Coordinates of C-alpha atoms and ligand atoms in Angstrom, one line a residue:
X19 CA -4.0 -2.1 -22.1
X20 CA -5.4 -2.5 -18.6
X21 CA -5.4 0.4 -16.3
X22 CA -3.9 -0.6 -13.0
X23 CA -4.2 1.8 -10.0
X24 CA -3.2 1.7 -6.4
X25 CA -2.4 4.1 -3.6
X26 CA -0.5 4.1 -0.3
X27 CA -1.3 6.1 2.8
X28 CA 1.7 8.2 3.8
X29 CA 1.3 7.6 7.5
X30 CA 4.8 6.4 8.5
X31 CA 7.9 4.6 7.2
X32 CA 7.1 2.1 4.4
X33 CA 7.9 -1.5 5.3
X34 CA 8.2 -5.0 3.9
X35 CA 4.4 -5.5 4.1
X36 CA 3.9 -2.5 1.8
X37 CA 6.7 -3.6 -0.4
X38 CA 5.6 -7.2 -1.0
X39 CA 1.8 -6.6 -0.7
X40 CA 1.7 -3.7 -3.1
X41 CA 4.8 -1.7 -4.1
X42 CA 6.9 -4.3 -5.9
X43 CA 3.8 -5.6 -7.6
X44 CA 2.9 -2.1 -8.9
X45 CA 6.5 -1.6 -10.1
X46 CA 6.3 -4.9 -12.1
X47 CA 3.0 -3.8 -13.6
X48 CA 4.5 -0.8 -15.2
X49 CA 6.0 -3.0 -17.9
X50 CA 2.6 -4.3 -19.1
X51 CA 0.0 -1.8 -18.0
X52 CA -1.2 1.7 -17.9
X53 CA -0.1 2.3 -14.3
X54 CA -1.6 4.9 -11.9
X55 CA 0.0 5.3 -8.5
X56 CA -0.5 7.9 -5.8
X57 CA 0.2 8.9 -2.2
X58 CA -3.1 8.9 -0.4
X59 CA -2.5 12.0 1.8
X60 CA -6.2 12.9 2.1
X61 CA -6.6 9.4 3.6
X62 CA -3.7 9.9 6.0
X63 CA -5.4 13.1 7.3
X64 CA -8.2 10.9 8.8
X65 CA -5.8 9.8 11.6
X66 CA -3.3 12.7 12.0
X67 CA -3.2 16.4 12.5
X68 CA 0.6 16.6 12.5
X69 CA 1.3 18.9 9.6
X70 CA 5.1 18.5 9.4
X71 CA 4.8 14.8 9.8
X72 CA 2.3 14.4 7.0
X73 CA 4.4 16.5 4.7
X74 CA 7.5 14.4 5.4
X75 CA 5.7 11.1 5.1
X76 CA 4.2 12.1 1.8
X77 CA 7.6 13.1 0.4
X78 CA 9.3 10.0 1.8
X79 CA 6.7 7.6 0.4
X80 CA 7.2 9.2 -3.1
X81 CA 11.0 9.0 -2.8
X82 CA 10.7 5.3 -1.7
X83 CA 8.6 4.4 -4.7
X84 CA 10.9 6.2 -7.1
X85 CA 14.1 4.7 -5.6
X86 CA 12.6 1.2 -5.9
X87 CA 12.2 1.7 -9.6
X88 CA 8.9 3.3 -10.3
X89 CA 9.5 5.1 -13.6
X90 CA 7.6 8.4 -13.8
X91 CA 7.8 8.3 -17.6
X92 CA 5.9 5.1 -17.8
X93 CA 3.6 5.7 -14.8
X94 CA 1.2 8.4 -13.8
X95 CA 2.5 9.1 -10.3
X96 CA 1.1 11.9 -8.1
X97 CA 0.0 13.0 -4.6
X98 CA -3.8 12.6 -4.0
X99 CA -4.4 16.2 -2.9
X100 CA -2.9 17.6 -6.1
X101 CA -6.0 16.2 -7.8
X102 CA -8.8 17.6 -5.6
X103 CA -11.4 16.4 -8.1
X104 CA -11.4 13.2 -6.1
X105 CA -13.1 15.1 -3.2
X106 CA -15.9 16.2 -5.5
X107 CA -16.5 12.6 -6.7
X108 CA -16.4 11.5 -3.0
X109 CA -19.3 13.9 -2.3
X110 CA -21.3 12.7 -5.3
X111 CA -20.8 9.0 -4.5
X112 CA -21.7 9.7 -0.8
X113 CA -25.2 10.3 -1.9
X114 CA -25.8 6.9 -3.5
X115 CA -23.9 5.1 -0.7
X116 CA -26.0 3.7 2.2
X117 CA -24.8 4.4 5.8
X118 CA -25.2 0.6 6.4
X119 CA -22.7 -0.3 3.8
X120 CA -20.0 1.9 5.4
X121 CA -21.0 0.9 8.9
X122 CA -19.9 -2.7 8.0
X123 CA -16.4 -1.5 7.3
X124 CA -14.1 -3.6 9.5
X125 CA -11.1 -1.3 9.2
X126 CA -13.3 1.6 10.7
X127 CA -14.3 -0.7 13.6
X128 CA -10.7 -1.8 14.1
X129 CA -9.4 1.7 14.2
X130 CA -12.0 2.8 16.8
X131 CA -11.2 -0.3 18.9
X132 CA -7.6 0.8 18.9
X133 CA -8.6 4.2 20.3
X134 CA -8.7 6.3 17.2
X135 CA -11.2 9.1 17.5
X136 CA -13.9 8.4 15.0
X137 CA -14.2 11.6 12.9
X138 CA -16.3 11.8 9.8
X139 CA -13.3 11.5 7.5
X140 CA -12.5 8.1 9.0
X141 CA -16.1 7.0 8.6
X142 CA -16.1 8.1 4.9
X143 CA -12.7 6.7 4.2
X144 CA -14.0 3.9 1.9
X145 CA -16.0 6.3 -0.2
X146 CA -12.9 8.4 -0.7
X147 CA -11.1 5.3 -1.7
X148 CA -13.9 4.3 -4.1
X149 CA -13.6 7.8 -5.6
X150 CA -9.8 7.3 -6.0
X151 CA -10.4 4.2 -8.0
X152 CA -13.5 5.2 -10.0
X153 CA -12.2 8.7 -11.0
X154 CA -9.6 7.1 -13.3
X155 CA -11.6 4.2 -14.8
X156 CA -9.3 1.7 -13.1
X157 CA -9.6 -2.0 -14.2
X158 CA -7.3 -3.6 -11.6
X159 CA -6.3 -2.6 -8.1
X160 CA -3.3 -4.4 -6.6
X161 CA -3.5 -4.4 -2.8
X162 CA -2.9 -6.6 0.3
X163 CA -5.6 -8.6 1.9
X164 CA -6.5 -5.9 4.4
X165 CA -7.9 -3.8 1.6
X166 CA -10.2 -6.5 0.2
X167 CA -13.3 -5.1 1.9
X168 CA -12.6 -1.6 0.6
X169 CA -12.5 -3.0 -2.9
X170 CA -15.8 -4.8 -2.3
X171 CA -17.3 -1.5 -1.1
X172 CA -15.9 0.3 -4.2
X173 CA -17.5 -2.3 -6.5
X174 CA -20.9 -2.0 -4.7
X175 CA -20.8 1.8 -5.1
X176 CA -19.9 1.6 -8.8
X177 CA -22.6 -0.9 -9.5
X178 CA -25.2 1.1 -7.6
X179 CA -24.1 4.3 -9.4
X180 CA -24.4 2.6 -12.8
X181 CA -27.8 1.2 -11.9
X182 CA -29.1 4.6 -11.0
X183 CA -27.4 6.8 -13.7
X184 CA -26.4 4.4 -16.5
X185 CA -23.2 2.6 -17.4
X186 CA -20.7 5.3 -16.6
X187 CA -18.2 3.9 -14.1
X188 CA -15.8 1.1 -14.7
X189 CA -16.3 -1.7 -12.0
X190 CA -12.8 -2.6 -10.9
X191 CA -11.3 -5.9 -9.9
X192 CA -9.2 -6.4 -6.8
X193 CA -5.7 -7.9 -7.4
X194 CA -4.6 -9.8 -4.3
X195 CA -1.6 -12.1 -4.5
X196 CA -1.9 -15.2 -2.3
X197 CA 1.7 -15.5 -1.4
X198 CA 2.2 -11.8 -0.4
X199 CA -1.3 -10.7 0.7
X200 CA -0.5 -10.9 4.4
X201 CA 3.1 -10.2 5.5
X202 CA 3.4 -10.9 9.2
X203 CA 5.1 -8.4 11.5
X204 CA 7.7 -9.0 14.2
X205 CA 5.0 -10.2 16.5
X206 CA 3.2 -12.4 14.0
X207 CA 0.2 -10.0 13.6
X208 CA -0.1 -8.3 10.2
X209 CA 2.9 -6.1 9.6
X210 CA 1.5 -2.5 9.9
X211 CA 2.7 1.0 10.7
X212 CA 0.0 1.2 13.3
X213 CA 1.2 -1.9 15.2
X214 CA 4.8 -0.8 15.5
X215 CA 5.9 -4.3 14.3
X216 CA 7.4 -3.4 11.0
X217 CA 10.7 -3.9 9.2
X218 CA 11.3 -0.7 7.2
X219 CA 12.6 -0.8 3.7
X220 CA 14.9 2.2 4.0
X221 CA 16.3 2.8 7.5
X222 CA 19.8 2.8 8.9
X223 CA 21.4 -0.7 8.9
X224 CA 21.5 -0.7 12.7
X225 CA 17.8 -0.1 13.0
X226 CA 16.9 -2.8 10.5
X227 CA 19.2 -5.3 12.3
X228 CA 17.6 -4.5 15.6
X229 CA 14.1 -5.0 14.2
X230 CA 15.0 -8.4 12.6
X231 CA 16.7 -9.6 15.8
X232 CA 13.5 -8.9 17.7
X233 CA 11.2 -11.1 15.5
X234 CA 9.3 -13.1 18.1
X235 CA 10.3 -16.8 18.2
X236 CA 9.1 -19.6 20.4
X237 CA 11.1 -21.5 23.0
X238 CA 11.5 -24.8 21.1
X239 CA 14.9 -26.2 22.2
X240 CA 17.7 -26.3 19.6
X241 CA 17.6 -30.0 19.4
X242 CA 14.0 -30.1 18.3
X243 CA 12.3 -29.3 14.9
X244 CA 10.9 -25.7 14.5
X245 CA 7.5 -24.7 13.3
X246 CA 7.4 -23.3 9.7
X247 CA 4.3 -21.1 10.4
X248 CA 6.4 -18.7 12.5
X249 CA 6.8 -15.0 11.5
X250 CA 10.6 -15.6 11.0
X251 CA 10.0 -18.4 8.5
X252 CA 7.2 -16.5 6.7
X253 CA 9.1 -13.2 6.4
X254 CA 12.3 -15.0 5.2
X255 CA 10.3 -17.0 2.7
X256 CA 9.3 -13.8 0.9
X257 CA 12.9 -13.4 -0.3
X258 CA 13.4 -16.9 -1.4
X259 CA 13.0 -18.9 -4.6
X260 CA 11.0 -22.1 -4.4
X261 CA 14.1 -24.2 -4.0
X262 CA 15.6 -22.0 -1.3
X263 CA 12.2 -22.0 0.5
X264 CA 12.2 -25.8 0.4
X265 CA 15.7 -25.8 1.8
X266 CA 14.7 -23.4 4.6
X267 CA 11.8 -25.7 5.4
X268 CA 14.1 -28.7 5.6
X269 CA 16.4 -26.8 8.0
X270 CA 13.5 -25.7 10.2
X271 CA 12.2 -29.2 10.5
X272 CA 15.6 -30.8 11.2
X273 CA 16.8 -30.6 14.8
X274 CA 19.8 -28.2 15.4
X275 CA 18.6 -25.0 13.9
X276 CA 19.3 -21.8 15.9
X277 CA 16.8 -18.9 15.4
X278 CA 19.6 -16.4 15.9
X279 CA 21.5 -17.8 12.9
X280 CA 18.4 -17.5 10.7
X281 CA 17.8 -14.0 11.8
X282 CA 21.4 -13.0 10.8
X283 CA 20.9 -14.6 7.4
X284 CA 17.6 -12.8 7.0
X285 CA 19.2 -9.5 7.9
X286 CA 21.8 -10.0 5.2
X287 CA 19.2 -11.0 2.7
X288 CA 17.2 -7.9 3.4
X289 CA 20.2 -5.6 3.1
X290 CA 21.4 -7.3 -0.1
X291 CA 17.9 -7.0 -1.6
X292 CA 17.5 -3.3 -1.1
X293 CA 21.2 -2.3 -1.4
X294 CA 20.9 -1.5 -5.1
X295 CA 18.3 1.2 -4.3
X296 CA 20.1 3.0 -1.4
X297 CA 22.1 5.3 -3.6
X298 CA 19.1 6.5 -5.5
X299 CA 17.1 6.9 -2.3
X300 CA 19.8 9.1 -0.9
X301 CA 19.9 11.2 -4.0
X302 CA 16.2 11.7 -3.9
X303 CA 16.4 12.6 -0.2
X304 CA 18.8 15.4 -1.1
X305 CA 17.0 16.6 -4.2
X306 CA 13.5 17.6 -3.2
X307 CA 12.9 19.8 -6.2
X308 CA 13.5 16.9 -8.5
X309 CA 10.9 14.8 -6.7
X310 CA 8.4 17.6 -6.6
X311 CA 8.8 18.3 -10.3
X312 CA 8.0 14.6 -11.0
X313 CA 5.0 14.7 -8.7
X314 CA 3.6 17.9 -10.2
X315 CA 4.0 16.5 -13.7
X316 CA 2.2 13.4 -12.6
X317 CA -0.6 15.4 -11.1
X318 CA -1.1 17.2 -14.4
X319 CA -1.5 13.9 -16.2
X320 CA -3.8 12.5 -13.5
X321 CA -5.9 15.6 -13.5
X322 CA -6.6 15.4 -17.2
X323 CA -7.9 11.9 -16.9
X324 CA -9.9 12.7 -13.7
X325 CA -11.6 15.7 -15.4
X326 CA -12.8 13.6 -18.2
X327 CA -14.5 11.0 -15.9
X328 CA -15.8 13.6 -13.5
X329 CA -17.4 15.5 -16.3
X330 CA -19.4 12.4 -17.3
X331 CA -20.4 12.0 -13.7
X332 CA -21.5 15.6 -13.3
X333 CA -23.5 15.4 -16.6
X334 CA -25.2 12.1 -15.4
X335 CA -26.3 13.3 -12.0
X336 CA -27.5 16.7 -13.2
X337 CA -24.9 19.1 -11.9
X338 CA -24.5 20.7 -15.3
X339 CA -27.5 22.9 -16.2
Ligands
LIG14 P1 -0.2 0.0 7.0 O1 -1.1 -1.1 7.5 O2 1.2 -0.2 7.4 O3 -0.7 1.4 7.4 P2 -1.2 0.7 4.4 O4 -2.6 0.5 4.9 O5 -0.7 2.0 4.1 O6 -0.2 -0.1 5.5 O7 -1.0 -0.2 3.2 C1 -0.5 0.1 1.9 C2 -0.6 -1.0 1.0 O8 0.3 -2.1 1.5 C3 -2.0 -1.7 0.9 O9 -2.2 -2.2 -0.4 C4 -1.9 -2.8 1.8 O10 -2.8 -3.8 1.6 C5 -0.5 -3.3 1.7 N1 0.0 -3.8 3.0 C6 0.1 -3.2 4.1 N2 0.5 -4.1 5.1 C7 0.6 -5.3 4.5 C8 1.0 -6.6 5.0 N3 1.4 -6.8 6.2 N4 0.9 -7.6 4.1 C9 0.6 -7.4 2.8 N5 0.2 -6.2 2.3 C10 0.2 -5.1 3.1
LIG15 N1 -6.6 2.5 1.8 C1 -5.3 2.1 1.2 C2 -4.3 1.7 2.3 O1 -4.5 2.0 3.5 C3 -4.7 3.3 0.5 C4 -5.6 3.7 -0.7 C5 -6.2 4.9 -0.8 C6 -5.8 3.0 -1.9 N2 -6.9 4.9 -1.9 C7 -6.7 3.8 -2.7 C8 -5.4 1.7 -2.4 C9 -7.1 3.4 -3.9 C10 -5.8 1.3 -3.6 C11 -6.7 2.2 -4.4 O2 -3.4 1.1 2.0

């Protein structure tokens, strides 16, 4: 059985981009794979020093995943910092990783361009991510397109390590789905917590409605056909079957369509899609001990696997004497 692993940075409310790009795909994989899933709170630390905020975001990300159907009996589900072995592997991998490889990271450059202070954690971010993946012998890593380069860096690091020390690490494959790899946000850019252009999965109805109503549309008059590459069309299409999508395309390209009507429909579709999970989400919100017990159990399972790989790495590089 293939080992499938992915993580999510708890740096804000989870949104439709996270859901389609990664979460729903991970949840589907639990039927057929040996699934490993974690909240990457060490990664979140690279861009925040808000202690209470980080704690709340970590808890909420875990509750979102569980409410959406992640089954902690079938999956190894934990918080990254509960398995600190990953920090040791990061250090070891840092020594076979060239500065040039990391300097080419576009996500690092993007974050600096947005005004994030470039601390060393942010710079080393891809090495920590490589350690996350390599510490568990992962075969497949489901992510959105924005993580593609991080996966390439991970593969480079694993290949380099194996070249120097022998075939120890599993070289993982990225798993990027074409139809969901880049969910647009309200403004048409990538939907992202850091662009404040998201539609959250679990938020009060009013807030979700407000967000959907503010999806940017053009000024094409009602009596003219509308473009199908707009964020409104692309977001709505994520919820539709092939036949429904073809019908929406027909409506967009036929004069008379009003954007406001489509937004209302989309709002209803979003609410209907996630309605079955609201009760469970609320239960988890009010039962923190239940969630923490699940996470601590998951951390124990993850730690056992991590220890095994880490021991092989420690032996190979000469840290055991
Ligand atoms: P954000 O950009 O909102 O901070 P993360 O970086 O935490 O999101 O992403 C968590 C997971 O969700 C990753 O696998 C990422 O590729 C995926 N993801 C995030 N935003 C999108 C999007 N707009 N479209 C598709 N996948 C996305
Ligand atoms: N960098 C990823 C993101 O921002 C989160 C992440 C951390 C991750 N470690 C990982 C994803 C390992 C996949 C595998 O979304």
